[in-house]
PDB file of C-alpha atoms in Angstrom:
ATOM      1  CA  MET A   1      -9.121  46.023 -51.190  1.00 54.00           C
ATOM      2  CA  ASN A   2     -12.027  46.642 -53.997  1.00 61.00           C
ATOM      3  CA  LYS A   3     -11.249  50.092 -55.661  1.00 63.00           C
ATOM      4  CA  LYS A   4     -14.420  49.707 -57.982  1.00 61.00           C
ATOM      5  CA  PRO A   5     -16.669  51.456 -55.648  1.00 64.00           C
ATOM      6  CA  VAL A   6     -14.183  54.171 -54.950  1.00 60.00           C
ATOM      7  CA  ARG A   7     -13.845  54.628 -58.700  1.00 65.00           C
ATOM      8  CA  ILE A   8     -17.759  54.841 -59.404  1.00 65.00           C
ATOM      9  CA  TYR A   9     -18.313  57.103 -56.384  1.00 60.00           C
ATOM     10  CA  MET A  10     -15.377  59.577 -57.943  1.00 60.00           C
ATOM     11  CA  THR A  11     -16.663  59.582 -61.450  1.00 62.00           C
ATOM     12  CA  LEU A  12     -20.165  60.182 -60.141  1.00 54.00           C
ATOM     13  CA  THR A  13     -18.810  63.167 -57.984  1.00 60.00           C
ATOM     14  CA  GLY A  14     -17.060  64.623 -60.826  1.00 56.00           C
ATOM     15  CA  PHE A  15     -20.162  64.504 -63.202  1.00 55.00           C
ATOM     16  CA  PHE A  16     -22.236  66.163 -60.349  1.00 54.00           C
ATOM     17  CA  PHE A  17     -19.628  68.821 -59.818  1.00 56.00           C
ATOM     18  CA  LEU A  18     -19.516  69.391 -63.846  1.00 53.00           C
ATOM     19  CA  PHE A  19     -23.208  69.583 -63.864  1.00 52.00           C
ATOM     20  CA  PHE A  20     -23.211  72.229 -61.243  1.00 51.00           C
ATOM     21  CA  VAL A  21     -20.564  74.273 -62.671  1.00 49.00           C
ATOM     22  CA  VAL A  22     -22.498  74.472 -66.013  1.00 50.00           C
ATOM     23  CA  ALA A  23     -25.852  74.865 -64.708  1.00 48.00           C
ATOM     24  CA  CYS A  24     -24.386  77.919 -62.563  1.00 47.00           C
ATOM     25  CA  ALA A  25     -22.549  79.520 -65.532  1.00 46.00           C
ATOM     26  CA  GLN A  26     -25.925  79.315 -67.542  1.00 46.00           C
ATOM     27  CA  HIS A  27     -27.573  81.416 -64.817  1.00 43.00           C
ATOM     28  CA  ALA A  28     -24.819  83.985 -64.336  1.00 48.00           C
ATOM     29  CA  ARG A  29     -24.125  84.336 -67.986  1.00 73.00           C
ATOM     30  CA  PHE A  30     -25.800  87.938 -68.533  1.00 80.00           C
ATOM     31  CA  ILE A  31     -26.037  91.156 -66.535  1.00 87.00           C
ATOM     32  CA  SER A  32     -29.296  92.705 -66.464  1.00 87.00           C
ATOM     33  CA  PRO A  33     -29.743  95.742 -68.683  1.00 89.00           C
ATOM     34  CA  LYS A  34     -29.759  99.566 -67.481  1.00 90.00           C
ATOM     35  CA  VAL A  35     -32.982 101.217 -68.526  1.00 87.00           C
ATOM     36  CA  GLU A  36     -33.994 104.813 -68.440  1.00 87.00           C
ATOM     37  CA  LEU A  37     -37.232 106.405 -69.398  1.00 83.00           C
ATOM     38  CA  LEU A  38     -36.551 109.254 -71.830  1.00 85.00           C
ATOM     39  CA  ASN A  39     -39.979 110.682 -72.326  1.00 84.00           C
ATOM     40  CA  LEU A  40     -43.757 109.907 -71.643  1.00 82.00           C
ATOM     41  CA  ASN A  41     -46.370 111.654 -73.991  1.00 87.00           C
ATOM     42  CA  VAL A  42     -50.042 111.163 -73.772  1.00 88.00           C
ATOM     43  CA  ARG A  43     -51.401 109.767 -77.159  1.00 91.00           C
ATOM     44  CA  ASP A  44     -55.039 109.474 -76.249  1.00 92.00           C
ATOM     45  CA  VAL A  45     -57.478 109.432 -73.402  1.00 90.00           C
ATOM     46  CA  THR A  46     -60.798 107.402 -73.047  1.00 90.00           C
ATOM     47  CA  LEU A  47     -63.217 107.551 -70.261  1.00 89.00           C
ATOM     48  CA  SER A  48     -61.196 104.738 -68.280  1.00 90.00           C
ATOM     49  CA  HIS A  49     -57.541 104.865 -69.730  1.00 89.00           C
ATOM     50  CA  ILE A  50     -55.041 107.067 -70.762  1.00 90.00           C
ATOM     51  CA  ASN A  51     -52.732 105.631 -73.485  1.00 90.00           C
ATOM     52  CA  TYR A  52     -49.107 106.843 -73.719  1.00 89.00           C
ATOM     53  CA  GLN A  53     -46.091 106.808 -76.186  1.00 90.00           C
ATOM     54  CA  ALA A  54     -42.607 106.730 -74.595  1.00 87.00           C
ATOM     55  CA  ARG A  55     -39.097 106.112 -75.598  1.00 88.00           C
ATOM     56  CA  VAL A  56     -36.860 103.824 -73.183  1.00 88.00           C
ATOM     57  CA  ARG A  57     -33.245 103.680 -73.485  1.00 92.00           C
ATOM     58  CA  LEU A  58     -31.782 100.179 -73.033  1.00 92.00           C
ATOM     59  CA  TYR A  59     -28.165  99.948 -72.191  1.00 94.00           C
ATOM     60  CA  ASN A  60     -26.420  96.405 -72.768  1.00 93.00           C
ATOM     61  CA  PRO A  61     -23.759  95.929 -70.088  1.00 94.00           C
ATOM     62  CA  ASN A  62     -22.746  92.623 -71.408  1.00 90.00           C
ATOM     63  CA  LEU A  63     -19.699  91.305 -73.595  1.00 90.00           C
ATOM     64  CA  GLN A  64     -22.101  90.056 -76.411  1.00 88.00           C
ATOM     65  CA  SER A  65     -24.766  91.436 -78.332  1.00 90.00           C
ATOM     66  CA  LEU A  66     -28.150  90.992 -77.192  1.00 90.00           C
ATOM     67  CA  HIS A  67     -31.292  90.549 -79.625  1.00 93.00           C
ATOM     68  CA  VAL A  68     -34.187  92.001 -77.910  1.00 93.00           C
ATOM     69  CA  ASN A  69     -37.679  90.377 -78.979  1.00 94.00           C
ATOM     70  CA  PHE A  70     -40.025  91.399 -75.945  1.00 94.00           C
ATOM     71  CA  MET A  71     -39.918  94.037 -73.264  1.00 93.00           C
ATOM     72  CA  GLU A  72     -42.838  94.247 -70.554  1.00 93.00           C
ATOM     73  CA  TYR A  73     -42.548  97.226 -68.106  1.00 89.00           C
ATOM     74  CA  SER A  74     -44.479  98.968 -65.252  1.00 92.00           C
ATOM     75  CA  LEU A  75     -43.866 102.456 -64.044  1.00 89.00           C
ATOM     76  CA  PHE A  76     -44.753 103.478 -60.567  1.00 91.00           C
ATOM     77  CA  VAL A  77     -44.874 107.102 -59.325  1.00 88.00           C
ATOM     78  CA  ASN A  78     -45.360 107.554 -55.534  1.00 87.00           C
ATOM     79  CA  GLY A  79     -46.224 103.790 -55.287  1.00 89.00           C
ATOM     80  CA  ILE A  80     -49.065 104.127 -57.608  1.00 90.00           C
ATOM     81  CA  ASN A  81     -48.820 101.888 -60.629  1.00 91.00           C
ATOM     82  CA  LEU A  82     -49.177 104.842 -63.204  1.00 88.00           C
ATOM     83  CA  VAL A  83     -48.709 102.917 -66.601  1.00 89.00           C
ATOM     84  CA  ASN A  84     -48.204  99.056 -67.823  1.00 89.00           C
ATOM     85  CA  GLY A  85     -47.066  97.878 -71.062  1.00 89.00           C
ATOM     86  CA  ALA A  86     -45.711  94.906 -73.105  1.00 91.00           C
ATOM     87  CA  GLU A  87     -44.204  95.070 -76.481  1.00 89.00           C
ATOM     88  CA  GLN A  88     -42.638  93.059 -79.325  1.00 93.00           C
ATOM     89  CA  VAL A  89     -39.521  94.712 -80.240  1.00 92.00           C
ATOM     90  CA  ASP A  90     -36.857  93.730 -82.812  1.00 93.00           C
ATOM     91  CA  GLU A  91     -33.729  95.446 -81.572  1.00 93.00           C
ATOM     92  CA  LYS A  92     -29.988  94.336 -81.740  1.00 94.00           C
ATOM     93  CA  ILE A  93     -27.823  95.824 -79.107  1.00 94.00           C
ATOM     94  CA  GLY A  94     -24.247  95.462 -79.200  1.00 93.00           C
ATOM     95  CA  PRO A  95     -21.828  95.096 -76.130  1.00 94.00           C
ATOM     96  CA  HIS A  96     -21.664  98.064 -74.041  1.00 95.00           C
ATOM     97  CA  GLU A  97     -23.966  99.897 -76.431  1.00 96.00           C
ATOM     98  CA  GLU A  98     -27.606 101.141 -75.957  1.00 96.00           C
ATOM     99  CA  ALA A  99     -30.700 101.791 -78.078  1.00 95.00           C
ATOM    100  CA  ALA A 100     -33.797 104.027 -77.827  1.00 94.00           C
ATOM    101  CA  ILE A 101     -36.971 102.128 -77.965  1.00 91.00           C
ATOM    102  CA  PRO A 102     -40.417 103.414 -78.660  1.00 91.00           C
ATOM    103  CA  VAL A 103     -43.078 101.746 -76.575  1.00 88.00           C
ATOM    104  CA  LYS A 104     -46.584 101.946 -76.029  1.00 87.00           C
ATOM    105  CA  LEU A 105     -47.983 102.176 -72.449  1.00 86.00           C
ATOM    106  CA  SER A 106     -51.559 102.169 -70.969  1.00 89.00           C
ATOM    107  CA  GLY A 107     -52.711 103.500 -67.654  1.00 89.00           C
ATOM    108  CA  SER A 108     -55.959 103.797 -65.692  1.00 90.00           C
ATOM    109  CA  VAL A 109     -57.618 107.407 -65.181  1.00 90.00           C
ATOM    110  CA  PHE A 110     -58.158 106.553 -61.733  1.00 90.00           C
ATOM    111  CA  ASN A 111     -54.566 105.834 -60.978  1.00 88.00           C
ATOM    112  CA  VAL A 112     -53.725 109.374 -62.351  1.00 86.00           C
ATOM    113  CA  ILE A 113     -56.207 111.096 -60.141  1.00 88.00           C
ATOM    114  CA  ARG A 114     -54.973 109.325 -57.430  1.00 87.00           C
ATOM    115  CA  LEU A 115     -51.426 110.273 -58.122  1.00 83.00           C
ATOM    116  CA  VAL A 116     -52.539 114.140 -58.694  1.00 83.00           C
ATOM    117  CA  SER A 117     -54.296 114.231 -55.326  1.00 83.00           C
ATOM    118  CA  SER A 118     -51.195 112.621 -53.610  1.00 79.00           C
ATOM    119  CA  MET A 119     -48.990 115.353 -55.137  1.00 77.00           C
ATOM    120  CA  GLN A 120     -50.750 118.338 -53.854  1.00 76.00           C
ATOM    121  CA  LYS A 121     -47.829 119.929 -51.921  1.00 75.00           C
ATOM    122  CA  ALA A 122     -44.962 117.559 -52.936  1.00 76.00           C
ATOM    123  CA  LYS A 123     -41.740 118.959 -53.753  1.00 79.00           C
ATOM    124  CA  ASP A 124     -40.399 115.827 -55.318  1.00 83.00           C
ATOM    125  CA  VAL A 125     -41.959 112.443 -56.225  1.00 84.00           C
ATOM    126  CA  ASP A 126     -40.624 108.878 -56.108  1.00 87.00           C
ATOM    127  CA  PHE A 127     -40.688 106.640 -59.363  1.00 86.00           C
ATOM    128  CA  GLU A 128     -39.660 103.245 -60.259  1.00 90.00           C
ATOM    129  CA  LEU A 129     -39.658 101.560 -63.656  1.00 88.00           C
ATOM    130  CA  LYS A 130     -39.315  97.670 -63.855  1.00 92.00           C
ATOM    131  CA  GLY A 131     -39.875  94.991 -66.115  1.00 93.00           C
ATOM    132  CA  THR A 132     -38.111  92.233 -68.011  1.00 93.00           C
ATOM    133  CA  VAL A 133     -36.315  92.008 -71.399  1.00 92.00           C
ATOM    134  CA  SER A 134     -36.227  88.902 -73.359  1.00 93.00           C
ATOM    135  CA  GLY A 135     -34.738  87.714 -76.480  1.00 92.00           C
ATOM    136  CA  THR A 136     -31.692  85.828 -77.908  1.00 90.00           C
ATOM    137  CA  ASP A 137     -27.891  86.216 -77.690  1.00 84.00           C
ATOM    138  CA  THR A 138     -25.356  85.982 -80.649  1.00 82.00           C
ATOM    139  CA  ASN A 139     -25.203  82.156 -80.003  1.00 81.00           C
ATOM    140  CA  GLY A 140     -29.144  81.900 -80.117  1.00 84.00           C
ATOM    141  CA  GLN A 141     -29.554  81.146 -76.482  1.00 85.00           C
ATOM    142  CA  THR A 142     -32.677  82.925 -75.045  1.00 89.00           C
ATOM    143  CA  PHE A 143     -32.674  85.038 -71.979  1.00 89.00           C
ATOM    144  CA  SER A 144     -35.047  86.952 -69.847  1.00 91.00           C
ATOM    145  CA  LEU A 145     -33.419  89.505 -67.801  1.00 90.00           C
ATOM    146  CA  PRO A 146     -35.293  91.733 -65.129  1.00 92.00           C
ATOM    147  CA  PHE A 147     -34.442  95.496 -64.724  1.00 90.00           C
ATOM    148  CA  ALA A 148     -35.241  98.206 -62.301  1.00 90.00           C
ATOM    149  CA  GLU A 149     -34.501 101.712 -62.088  1.00 87.00           C
ATOM    150  CA  LYS A 150     -35.527 104.034 -59.263  1.00 88.00           C
ATOM    151  CA  GLY A 151     -35.293 107.817 -58.405  1.00 85.00           C
ATOM    152  CA  LYS A 152     -36.999 110.876 -57.449  1.00 83.00           C
ATOM    153  CA  LEU A 153     -38.220 113.558 -59.825  1.00 76.00           C
ATOM    154  CA  ASP A 154     -37.891 117.149 -58.597  1.00 74.00           C
ATOM    155  CA  LEU A 155     -41.208 119.022 -59.234  1.00 69.00           C
ATOM    156  CA  SER A 156     -39.707 122.467 -58.735  1.00 67.00           C
ATOM    157  CA  ALA A 157     -38.175 122.271 -62.048  1.00 60.00           C
ATOM    158  CA  LEU A 158     -41.797 121.821 -63.356  1.00 54.00           C
ATOM    159  CA  TYR A 159     -43.157 124.620 -60.960  1.00 52.00           C
ATOM    160  CA  PRO A 160     -40.795 127.114 -60.572  1.00 50.00           C
ATOM    161  CA  GLY A 161     -41.423 129.172 -57.296  1.00 49.00           C
ATOM    162  CA  LEU A 162     -42.797 125.813 -55.717  1.00 46.00           C
TER     163      LEU A 162
END
């Protein structure tokens, strides 16, 4: 019996399995960060846009440091895209540590008017902050991780007696 084809088949199967394991390990290497909007302040208003200054808390749940180079994000309130932004940043966040990152956002005046009209008698509003964080790890490997945070804002705290 010829054992050479069996040996080639086993070798190829081994290489395929090794490649598959390494490829899967690369994709599951990082856990997406936890993101929280700390504040949102109006910087200036034009006829068509409102520019905001905000601070975002970014928590690194991974076992190694992440060097964040770029963030892009969107804030939706009651399903309306209120603000968008993209920011070059230079922030090193250690394992299980967090950083407060200042960001600039821009939104349409029209969307703010739509939001205010949808909130006339609302007691709370839904919000969603989502985006992507990109950078390098301690080994110089690049990463791009999505994040999303959803919740409700209680408007009765803003308007007592509502």
